[in-house]
Amino acid sequence: MRRRLPVVLLSALAGLGAALAAVPPAPAGASTVGAAFYGSAGATPLNQPIVAMASAPTGSGYWLVAADGGIFSFGSARFRGSAGGSSLPHPVSAIAPTPTGEGYWFATRDGRVLRYGDAGAHGSLEGTAPARPVVGMAATPTGKGYWLVAADGGIFAFGDAAFHGSTGALTLNQPVVGMAATPTGKGYWLVAADGGIFAFGDAAFHGSTGALTLSQPIVGMSPGPLGKGYWLVAADGGIFAFGSAAFHGSTGAMTLNQPIVGMAPVPDGSGYWLVAADGGIFAFPQDPVARAAGLRARRIPTPSEPLRVLVTGDSMAISFQHGLDVGLRATGRASAIERGRWSYGLTASWTPVPPCLFCSPIPGYAPPMLSAEVSEFDPDAFVLMVGGWDMGGRYVDGRALYPPLPEWSAWYRSLQDDAFLRLGARGAVVYWVGYPACDGMGSLDTQRDVNLLAAEAAARNPSHAAFLDLHAEVCPGGPIRTDLVLPGGRPVDPLVDATGHFTEAGAEYVGRWITNQLGPLFSLPQA
């Protein structure tokens, strides 16, 4: 039976049929709080439509791939390269991430496989011309192989991906449109446009829509938790959930600008995303940051007792904190306590390893200072941002630790977790704002690393922390958006100055945007 619920539109959607890659099991520390909205390409002019998406293993981000091989990465899903600037003889039809999340493969309709990051070369159909176009792919749990599936259900196995069967010799009522692999890698499902399911290997059959009359054709599928179920998604965003795959919502009851093209799950099954050809994103369940994550407003503010939001962090926080106060005061129910500091952020009290801008620790900026801010101001919410300086080498217990060494990452994660616990000790909600690592803004890899760790830290602390992906808001495709405006149509140009800090107009835009992210939880009007 088809189940639909009304939803809140996150971004305008457009469509093109596409297949969805299987997602590896969630690693330790992955998000278990539903599908958060990390941004979309809905407002970005695209050279070619989006055709598929895949979720990051952490559950805190996703990739979108266009027909020309262009990649749009959001949240913890890192950009590892694309074919957007090349001329492909056939369009891309599918994407599959590696188990680490540090790379991905594309498949084109003629069976060519492109690889980026830590994605290995395991073979392709290049030069062999399959009888029907390739419409989907899935990676093995090891990342040392993958399957391609053609529209006739023909299966092509590469690397350690074993062949478990296909429909290539059958006469199908409707073409195959996608596939998903089981967590063991010992089986897979194929789905046809009418929702017919074909299960092979250890992939069990849990149901299908093959006998139903659908409003719109199925365009993709995704594996459910533990491989004991699956979701099917139709071009109108209708969701069909079978087995362990729970229904979290759909766009089936809405009138969309254009049809949905695919979906991707949160690895633990607590939610999923739908994507359309213009890169618009729907996240389910709705408002996961405020509801599924368990965040609760300590109180609902009023004009006489406004919301108290404390801004903390380094010079990046300083550069937008006044703009946040403008945005909060525009609601008539909130204001900011401006406490940003010129420093290295969370690592300021550890001695930097040369070369460094400030080669001495900064007195007073240490974890106890965060507790002191809680005691002194007792805010309802914290807004925190740090820049790339936090990613430098530091002397810790007599050892020089450098990113991206695992020892450094483990130490920095402990600082983030400690900060979230200290700031949330009295019930305040802590929002970590990701720095916009836009093109032309300096050390992009360093700034993206900060964002990645912050998104993961928020996912580890779902009861009182959330990550706000400012990067996805102001530069989802790389360059800073040129259509940013303030109330009254005032342009935001430039967003940042030559040092990478926000201009006055940029600070106000960021402040109003952050205010609107806090709005649903604290019942604030739009800024």
Coordinates of C-alpha atoms in Angstrom, one line a residue:
M1 CA 0.0 0.0 0.0
R2 CA 1.3 3.4 -0.9
R3 CA 1.8 5.7 2.1
R4 CA 2.1 9.5 1.8
L5 CA 2.3 12.4 4.3
P6 CA 2.3 16.1 3.8
V7 CA 5.8 17.6 3.9
V8 CA 7.5 21.0 4.2
L9 CA 9.4 22.0 1.0
L10 CA 13.1 22.4 1.6
S11 CA 14.0 23.2 -2.0
A12 CA 12.4 23.2 -5.4
L13 CA 12.8 19.9 -7.2
A14 CA 13.1 18.9 -10.8
G15 CA 13.4 15.5 -12.4
L16 CA 15.0 12.8 -14.6
G17 CA 14.9 9.1 -14.0
A18 CA 18.0 7.8 -12.2
A19 CA 19.4 4.9 -10.2
L20 CA 20.7 5.0 -6.7
A21 CA 23.9 3.4 -5.4
A22 CA 23.9 1.1 -2.3
V23 CA 25.3 2.6 0.8
P24 CA 27.7 0.7 3.1
P25 CA 26.8 0.0 6.7
A26 CA 27.1 2.9 9.1
P27 CA 30.5 3.2 10.8
A28 CA 30.9 3.7 14.5
G29 CA 29.9 7.2 15.4
A30 CA 27.6 7.7 12.4
S31 CA 24.5 9.8 12.8
T32 CA 21.3 8.1 14.0
V33 CA 19.1 11.1 14.0
G34 CA 17.3 11.2 10.7
A35 CA 18.1 12.9 7.4
A36 CA 19.2 16.5 8.1
F37 CA 19.2 19.1 5.3
Y38 CA 22.8 20.0 4.4
G39 CA 22.1 22.1 1.3
S40 CA 21.1 21.6 -2.3
A41 CA 21.9 22.7 -5.8
G42 CA 18.4 23.9 -6.4
A43 CA 19.4 27.6 -6.7
T44 CA 22.6 26.8 -8.8
P45 CA 22.4 27.0 -12.6
L46 CA 23.3 23.5 -13.8
N47 CA 25.0 22.6 -17.1
Q48 CA 23.3 19.3 -17.0
P49 CA 20.5 17.8 -14.7
I50 CA 21.3 15.9 -11.6
V51 CA 20.8 12.2 -12.2
A52 CA 21.7 10.4 -8.9
M53 CA 22.8 10.9 -5.3
A54 CA 24.6 9.0 -2.6
S55 CA 24.9 9.5 1.2
A56 CA 28.1 9.8 3.2
P57 CA 28.9 6.8 5.5
T58 CA 28.6 9.2 8.5
G59 CA 24.9 9.9 7.6
S60 CA 25.8 13.6 7.8
G61 CA 26.1 14.6 4.2
Y62 CA 25.5 13.5 0.6
W63 CA 26.8 13.9 -3.0
L64 CA 24.8 14.8 -6.1
V65 CA 26.0 13.9 -9.5
A66 CA 24.9 15.5 -12.8
A67 CA 24.7 13.9 -16.2
D68 CA 27.9 15.6 -17.3
G69 CA 29.8 14.2 -14.2
G70 CA 29.6 17.4 -12.2
I71 CA 29.6 16.7 -8.4
F72 CA 28.0 18.7 -5.6
S73 CA 29.0 17.7 -2.1
F74 CA 27.2 18.7 1.1
G75 CA 27.8 18.2 4.8
S76 CA 30.5 15.6 5.5
A77 CA 30.5 14.4 1.9
R78 CA 33.8 15.6 0.6
F79 CA 34.5 16.7 -3.0
R80 CA 37.1 14.4 -4.5
G81 CA 36.9 15.4 -8.1
S82 CA 34.4 15.4 -11.0
A83 CA 34.1 15.1 -14.8
G84 CA 32.1 18.3 -15.1
G85 CA 34.8 20.0 -17.2
S86 CA 35.3 17.1 -19.6
S87 CA 33.3 16.0 -22.5
L88 CA 31.9 12.5 -21.9
P89 CA 30.6 10.5 -24.9
H90 CA 27.7 9.2 -22.8
P91 CA 26.0 10.8 -19.7
V92 CA 26.6 9.6 -16.2
S93 CA 23.7 7.5 -14.8
A94 CA 24.8 6.4 -11.3
I95 CA 27.2 7.0 -8.4
A96 CA 28.5 4.8 -5.6
P97 CA 30.6 5.9 -2.6
T98 CA 33.6 4.0 -1.2
P99 CA 33.1 2.5 2.3
T100 CA 35.4 5.2 3.8
G101 CA 33.5 8.0 2.2
E102 CA 36.8 9.3 0.9
G103 CA 36.0 8.6 -2.8
Y104 CA 33.3 7.6 -5.3
W105 CA 32.7 6.0 -8.6
F106 CA 30.5 7.2 -11.5
A107 CA 29.0 4.9 -14.1
T108 CA 28.0 6.2 -17.6
R109 CA 25.2 4.8 -19.7
D110 CA 27.7 2.9 -21.9
G111 CA 29.3 1.3 -18.8
R112 CA 32.4 3.4 -18.4
V113 CA 33.5 3.8 -14.8
L114 CA 35.1 7.0 -13.5
R115 CA 36.8 7.0 -10.1
Y116 CA 37.9 9.7 -7.6
G117 CA 39.5 9.8 -4.2
D118 CA 40.3 6.4 -2.8
A119 CA 38.0 4.6 -5.3
G120 CA 40.0 1.8 -6.9
A121 CA 40.0 0.8 -10.6
H122 CA 38.3 -2.6 -10.9
G123 CA 37.1 -2.6 -14.5
S124 CA 34.4 -1.3 -16.7
L125 CA 32.4 -1.9 -19.9
E126 CA 34.3 0.8 -21.9
G127 CA 34.6 -0.3 -25.5
T128 CA 32.2 -3.3 -25.1
A129 CA 28.8 -1.5 -25.8
P130 CA 26.2 -3.2 -23.5
A131 CA 22.9 -4.2 -25.2
R132 CA 21.0 -1.7 -23.0
P133 CA 22.2 1.4 -21.2
V134 CA 23.7 1.1 -17.7
V135 CA 21.2 2.6 -15.2
G136 CA 22.7 1.8 -11.8
M137 CA 25.7 0.6 -9.7
A138 CA 26.5 -0.5 -6.2
A139 CA 29.8 -1.1 -4.4
T140 CA 30.8 -4.1 -2.4
P141 CA 31.4 -3.7 1.4
T142 CA 35.1 -3.8 1.0
G143 CA 35.2 -1.2 -1.7
K144 CA 37.3 -3.6 -3.8
G145 CA 34.6 -4.2 -6.4
Y146 CA 31.2 -3.1 -7.8
W147 CA 28.3 -4.1 -9.9
L148 CA 26.7 -2.3 -12.9
V149 CA 23.2 -3.0 -13.9
A150 CA 21.7 -2.4 -17.4
A151 CA 18.1 -1.5 -18.2
D152 CA 17.4 -5.1 -19.2
G153 CA 18.6 -6.3 -15.8
G154 CA 22.0 -7.5 -17.1
I155 CA 24.6 -7.6 -14.3
F156 CA 28.3 -6.8 -14.8
A157 CA 30.5 -7.7 -11.8
F158 CA 34.0 -6.3 -11.3
G159 CA 36.7 -6.8 -8.6
D160 CA 35.5 -8.8 -5.6
A161 CA 31.8 -8.3 -6.6
A162 CA 30.4 -11.8 -7.3
F163 CA 27.7 -12.5 -9.9
H164 CA 24.6 -13.8 -8.2
G165 CA 22.1 -13.7 -11.2
S166 CA 20.4 -11.3 -13.5
T167 CA 17.3 -10.7 -15.6
G168 CA 19.2 -10.2 -18.8
A169 CA 17.6 -13.3 -20.4
L170 CA 14.1 -12.5 -19.3
T171 CA 11.4 -10.4 -21.0
L172 CA 10.5 -7.6 -18.6
N173 CA 7.3 -5.7 -18.4
Q174 CA 9.3 -2.5 -17.6
P175 CA 13.0 -1.7 -17.7
V176 CA 15.2 -2.0 -14.7
V177 CA 16.0 1.5 -13.2
G178 CA 18.3 0.8 -10.3
M179 CA 19.8 -1.7 -7.8
A180 CA 21.0 -2.0 -4.2
A181 CA 23.4 -4.4 -2.6
T182 CA 23.0 -6.3 0.7
P183 CA 25.4 -5.4 3.6
T184 CA 27.3 -8.7 3.1
G185 CA 27.9 -8.1 -0.5
K186 CA 26.6 -11.6 -1.2
G187 CA 23.4 -10.4 -2.9
Y188 CA 21.5 -7.6 -4.6
W189 CA 18.1 -6.4 -5.6
L190 CA 17.1 -5.0 -9.0
V191 CA 14.0 -2.7 -9.3
A192 CA 12.0 -2.1 -12.5
A193 CA 10.1 1.0 -13.4
D194 CA 6.8 -0.7 -12.4
G195 CA 8.3 -1.5 -8.9
G196 CA 8.9 -5.1 -9.7
I197 CA 11.7 -6.5 -7.5
F198 CA 14.2 -9.1 -8.5
A199 CA 16.3 -10.6 -5.6
F200 CA 19.5 -12.5 -6.0
G201 CA 22.0 -14.1 -3.7
D202 CA 21.3 -13.5 0.0
A203 CA 18.9 -10.6 -0.9
A204 CA 15.5 -11.6 0.3
F205 CA 12.2 -10.5 -1.3
H206 CA 10.2 -8.3 1.0
G207 CA 7.5 -7.0 -1.4
S208 CA 7.1 -4.9 -4.6
T209 CA 4.7 -2.7 -6.4
G210 CA 4.7 -4.8 -9.5
A211 CA 1.0 -5.6 -9.2
L212 CA 0.0 -2.0 -8.5
T213 CA -1.0 0.8 -10.8
L214 CA 1.5 3.6 -10.0
S215 CA 0.9 7.3 -10.5
Q216 CA 4.5 7.7 -11.6
P217 CA 7.2 5.2 -12.4
I218 CA 9.8 4.0 -9.9
V219 CA 13.1 5.8 -10.5
G220 CA 15.4 4.3 -7.8
M221 CA 15.7 2.2 -4.7
S222 CA 17.8 2.0 -1.5
P223 CA 18.6 -0.7 1.0
G224 CA 17.0 -0.8 4.4
P225 CA 18.6 -1.3 7.8
L226 CA 20.6 -4.6 8.1
G227 CA 19.7 -5.5 4.5
K228 CA 16.3 -6.7 5.6
G229 CA 14.2 -4.4 3.5
Y230 CA 14.3 -1.6 1.0
W231 CA 12.7 1.6 -0.2
L232 CA 11.5 2.4 -3.7
V233 CA 11.0 6.0 -4.8
A234 CA 8.8 7.1 -7.7
A235 CA 9.2 10.1 -10.0
D236 CA 6.6 12.1 -7.9
G237 CA 8.5 11.4 -4.7
G238 CA 6.1 8.7 -3.5
I239 CA 7.9 6.3 -1.2
F240 CA 7.2 2.5 -0.9
A241 CA 8.8 0.9 2.2
F242 CA 9.2 -2.8 2.6
G243 CA 10.7 -5.0 5.4
S244 CA 12.9 -3.2 7.8
A245 CA 12.7 0.0 5.8
A246 CA 10.5 2.4 7.7
F247 CA 8.3 5.1 6.0
H248 CA 9.5 8.6 7.1
G249 CA 7.6 10.7 4.6
S250 CA 7.3 11.5 0.9
T251 CA 6.5 14.2 -1.6
G252 CA 3.8 12.0 -3.3
A253 CA 1.0 14.3 -2.2
M254 CA 2.7 17.5 -3.5
T255 CA 2.7 19.2 -6.9
L256 CA 6.4 19.3 -7.8
N257 CA 8.1 21.5 -10.3
Q258 CA 9.7 18.4 -11.9
P259 CA 9.9 14.8 -10.9
I260 CA 12.2 13.2 -8.4
V261 CA 15.3 11.4 -9.7
G262 CA 16.5 9.3 -6.8
M263 CA 17.1 8.9 -3.1
A264 CA 19.7 8.1 -0.5
P265 CA 19.3 6.7 3.0
V266 CA 20.8 7.6 6.3
P267 CA 22.9 4.5 6.9
D268 CA 21.1 3.4 10.0
G269 CA 17.7 3.7 8.3
S270 CA 16.4 6.6 10.4
G271 CA 15.7 8.8 7.4
Y272 CA 16.4 9.4 3.7
W273 CA 16.8 12.2 1.2
L274 CA 15.1 12.6 -2.2
V275 CA 16.7 14.5 -5.0
A276 CA 15.5 16.1 -8.3
A277 CA 17.2 17.0 -11.5
D278 CA 17.7 20.6 -10.5
G279 CA 19.5 19.4 -7.3
G280 CA 16.7 20.2 -5.0
I281 CA 16.6 18.1 -1.8
F282 CA 13.9 16.8 0.4
A283 CA 15.0 15.4 3.8
F284 CA 12.9 13.0 5.8
P285 CA 11.7 12.9 8.6
Q286 CA 10.9 16.6 8.6
D287 CA 13.0 18.9 10.8
P288 CA 15.3 16.2 12.0
V289 CA 17.6 18.7 13.6
A290 CA 14.9 19.9 16.0
R291 CA 12.8 16.7 16.3
A292 CA 14.5 13.4 15.4
A293 CA 17.7 14.6 17.0
G294 CA 15.9 15.1 20.3
L295 CA 16.8 18.8 20.5
R296 CA 14.4 20.6 22.8
A297 CA 14.0 24.3 23.4
R298 CA 14.6 25.1 27.1
R299 CA 11.9 27.7 26.8
I300 CA 10.0 29.6 24.2
P301 CA 11.0 33.3 24.1
T302 CA 8.7 36.3 24.3
P303 CA 9.3 40.0 23.6
S304 CA 9.6 40.6 27.3
E305 CA 11.9 37.6 27.9
P306 CA 13.9 37.2 24.7
L307 CA 16.0 34.3 23.6
R308 CA 19.6 34.6 24.7
V309 CA 22.1 33.4 22.1
L310 CA 25.8 33.5 23.0
V311 CA 28.3 33.6 20.1
T312 CA 31.6 31.9 20.8
G313 CA 34.6 30.9 18.7
D314 CA 37.6 32.6 17.1
S315 CA 37.8 35.6 14.7
M316 CA 35.3 34.0 12.4
A317 CA 32.8 34.2 15.1
I318 CA 33.8 37.8 15.8
S319 CA 33.2 38.7 12.1
F320 CA 29.5 37.6 12.1
Q321 CA 28.4 38.0 15.7
H322 CA 27.0 41.6 15.2
G323 CA 25.2 40.4 12.1
L324 CA 23.6 37.6 14.2
D325 CA 22.5 40.1 16.8
V326 CA 20.8 42.1 13.9
G327 CA 19.1 39.0 12.7
L328 CA 17.9 37.9 16.2
R329 CA 16.7 41.4 17.1
A330 CA 14.7 41.5 13.8
T331 CA 12.5 38.8 15.3
G332 CA 11.6 40.9 18.3
R333 CA 12.2 37.9 20.6
A334 CA 16.0 37.3 20.7
S335 CA 19.4 38.9 20.9
A336 CA 23.1 37.9 20.8
I337 CA 25.7 37.9 23.5
E338 CA 28.9 38.7 21.5
R339 CA 31.8 36.7 23.0
G340 CA 34.0 35.7 20.0
R341 CA 37.7 36.0 20.5
W342 CA 40.8 36.6 18.3
S343 CA 42.4 33.2 18.7
Y344 CA 42.9 29.7 17.3
G345 CA 39.5 28.5 18.6
L346 CA 39.4 25.2 20.4
T347 CA 43.2 24.6 20.1
A348 CA 44.3 28.1 21.3
S349 CA 45.6 26.9 24.7
W350 CA 48.0 24.4 23.1
T351 CA 51.4 25.5 21.7
P352 CA 51.4 25.6 17.9
V353 CA 54.0 23.7 15.9
P354 CA 55.9 26.2 13.6
P355 CA 55.3 27.6 11.1
C356 CA 52.4 29.5 12.8
L357 CA 50.9 32.9 13.0
F358 CA 50.9 33.1 16.8
C359 CA 53.5 30.6 18.1
S360 CA 52.5 30.8 21.7
P361 CA 49.3 29.4 23.4
I362 CA 46.7 32.1 24.1
P363 CA 46.0 32.4 27.8
G364 CA 42.5 32.1 29.0
Y365 CA 41.1 30.4 25.9
A366 CA 40.8 26.8 27.2
P367 CA 38.0 24.3 27.9
P368 CA 37.2 25.8 31.4
M369 CA 36.5 29.1 29.7
L370 CA 33.6 27.5 27.9
S371 CA 32.2 26.4 31.3
A372 CA 32.7 29.9 32.6
E373 CA 30.6 31.4 29.8
V374 CA 27.8 29.0 30.7
S375 CA 28.0 30.0 34.4
E376 CA 28.2 33.7 33.7
F377 CA 25.6 34.1 30.9
D378 CA 23.5 30.9 31.1
P379 CA 22.3 31.3 27.4
D380 CA 19.5 29.4 25.8
A381 CA 21.7 28.6 22.8
F382 CA 25.3 28.8 21.7
V383 CA 26.4 29.6 18.1
L384 CA 30.0 28.6 17.5
M385 CA 32.4 28.9 14.5
V386 CA 36.1 28.4 14.1
G387 CA 38.3 28.8 11.0
G388 CA 41.1 26.9 9.5
W389 CA 43.7 28.0 12.1
D390 CA 42.3 25.3 14.3
M391 CA 43.7 22.7 11.9
G392 CA 47.4 23.5 12.5
G393 CA 49.9 21.3 14.3
R394 CA 49.9 21.4 18.1
Y395 CA 52.2 20.1 20.9
V396 CA 50.0 17.8 22.9
D397 CA 51.5 16.0 25.9
G398 CA 55.0 16.6 24.5
R399 CA 54.1 15.2 21.1
A400 CA 53.8 17.2 17.8
L401 CA 50.4 16.3 16.3
Y402 CA 49.6 17.3 12.8
P403 CA 46.3 17.0 10.8
P404 CA 45.3 14.7 9.1
L405 CA 47.1 12.2 11.3
P406 CA 44.7 9.9 13.1
E407 CA 46.2 10.9 16.5
W408 CA 45.5 14.6 15.7
S409 CA 42.0 13.8 14.6
A410 CA 41.3 11.8 17.7
W411 CA 42.6 14.6 19.9
Y412 CA 40.5 17.3 18.1
R413 CA 37.4 15.2 18.3
S414 CA 37.9 15.0 22.0
L415 CA 38.0 18.8 22.1
Q416 CA 34.8 19.1 20.1
D417 CA 33.0 16.6 22.3
D418 CA 34.2 18.3 25.4
A419 CA 33.0 21.7 24.0
F420 CA 29.6 20.4 23.2
L421 CA 29.2 18.9 26.7
R422 CA 30.4 22.0 28.5
L423 CA 28.3 24.4 26.5
G424 CA 25.2 22.2 26.7
A425 CA 25.6 21.5 30.5
R426 CA 22.5 23.5 31.5
G427 CA 20.3 22.6 28.6
A428 CA 21.5 25.1 26.0
V429 CA 21.4 23.9 22.3
V430 CA 24.8 24.2 20.7
Y431 CA 24.9 25.1 17.0
W432 CA 28.3 24.7 15.2
V433 CA 28.2 26.8 12.0
G434 CA 30.4 25.4 9.3
Y435 CA 32.8 27.9 7.6
P436 CA 32.0 28.6 3.9
A437 CA 35.0 27.0 2.1
C438 CA 34.2 28.8 -1.1
D439 CA 36.4 29.0 -4.2
G440 CA 39.1 31.7 -3.8
M441 CA 38.9 31.8 0.0
G442 CA 42.3 30.4 0.9
S443 CA 43.0 27.0 2.5
L444 CA 39.9 25.2 1.3
D445 CA 40.9 21.7 2.3
T446 CA 41.7 22.9 5.8
Q447 CA 38.4 24.7 6.2
R448 CA 36.5 21.7 4.8
D449 CA 38.3 19.5 7.3
V450 CA 37.0 21.7 10.1
N451 CA 33.5 21.4 8.7
L452 CA 33.7 17.7 8.3
L453 CA 34.9 17.1 11.9
A454 CA 32.2 19.5 13.2
A455 CA 29.4 17.7 11.3
E456 CA 30.6 14.4 12.7
A457 CA 30.9 15.9 16.2
A458 CA 27.3 17.2 16.1
A459 CA 26.2 13.7 15.0
R460 CA 27.9 12.2 18.0
N461 CA 26.1 14.6 20.3
P462 CA 22.5 14.6 18.9
S463 CA 20.8 15.4 22.2
H464 CA 22.1 19.0 22.4
A465 CA 24.1 19.8 19.2
A466 CA 23.5 20.5 15.6
F467 CA 25.7 21.4 12.6
L468 CA 24.6 24.3 10.4
D469 CA 26.1 24.0 6.9
L470 CA 26.7 27.6 5.9
H471 CA 28.9 26.4 3.0
A472 CA 25.9 24.8 1.4
E473 CA 24.0 28.0 1.7
V474 CA 26.4 30.5 0.2
C475 CA 28.6 28.4 -2.2
P476 CA 27.1 25.0 -2.9
G477 CA 28.8 24.7 -6.2
G478 CA 32.2 26.2 -5.2
P479 CA 32.0 29.9 -6.1
I480 CA 30.1 32.3 -3.8
R481 CA 26.5 32.7 -4.9
T482 CA 26.0 36.0 -6.8
D483 CA 22.3 36.2 -5.8
L484 CA 22.7 36.8 -2.1
V485 CA 20.5 39.7 -1.0
L486 CA 19.4 41.3 2.3
P487 CA 15.9 42.5 3.1
G488 CA 14.9 45.3 0.7
G489 CA 17.0 43.8 -2.1
R490 CA 20.3 45.0 -0.8
P491 CA 23.1 42.9 -2.5
V492 CA 25.6 41.1 -0.4
D493 CA 28.8 41.9 -2.4
P494 CA 31.3 40.9 -1.2
L495 CA 30.4 38.3 1.3
V496 CA 33.9 38.2 2.8
D497 CA 36.9 40.5 2.8
A498 CA 40.4 39.9 1.7
T499 CA 41.2 38.1 5.0
G500 CA 38.3 35.6 4.6
H501 CA 36.2 37.3 7.4
F502 CA 32.7 38.5 6.8
T503 CA 32.0 42.0 5.6
E504 CA 29.3 44.0 7.3
A505 CA 26.7 43.0 4.7
G506 CA 28.0 39.4 4.7
A507 CA 27.7 39.3 8.5
E508 CA 24.1 40.4 8.4
Y509 CA 23.3 37.8 5.7
V510 CA 24.9 35.1 7.8
G511 CA 23.3 36.3 11.0
R512 CA 19.8 36.4 9.5
W513 CA 20.4 32.9 7.9
I514 CA 21.5 31.5 11.3
T515 CA 18.5 33.1 13.0
N516 CA 16.2 31.4 10.5
Q517 CA 17.8 28.0 11.3
L518 CA 17.1 28.5 15.0
G519 CA 13.5 29.7 14.3
P520 CA 11.6 26.4 14.1
L521 CA 13.0 25.1 17.4
F522 CA 12.5 28.4 19.3
S523 CA 9.3 29.6 17.5
L524 CA 11.0 32.7 16.1
P525 CA 9.6 34.5 13.1
Q526 CA 11.7 34.9 10.0
A527 CA 14.5 37.4 10.3

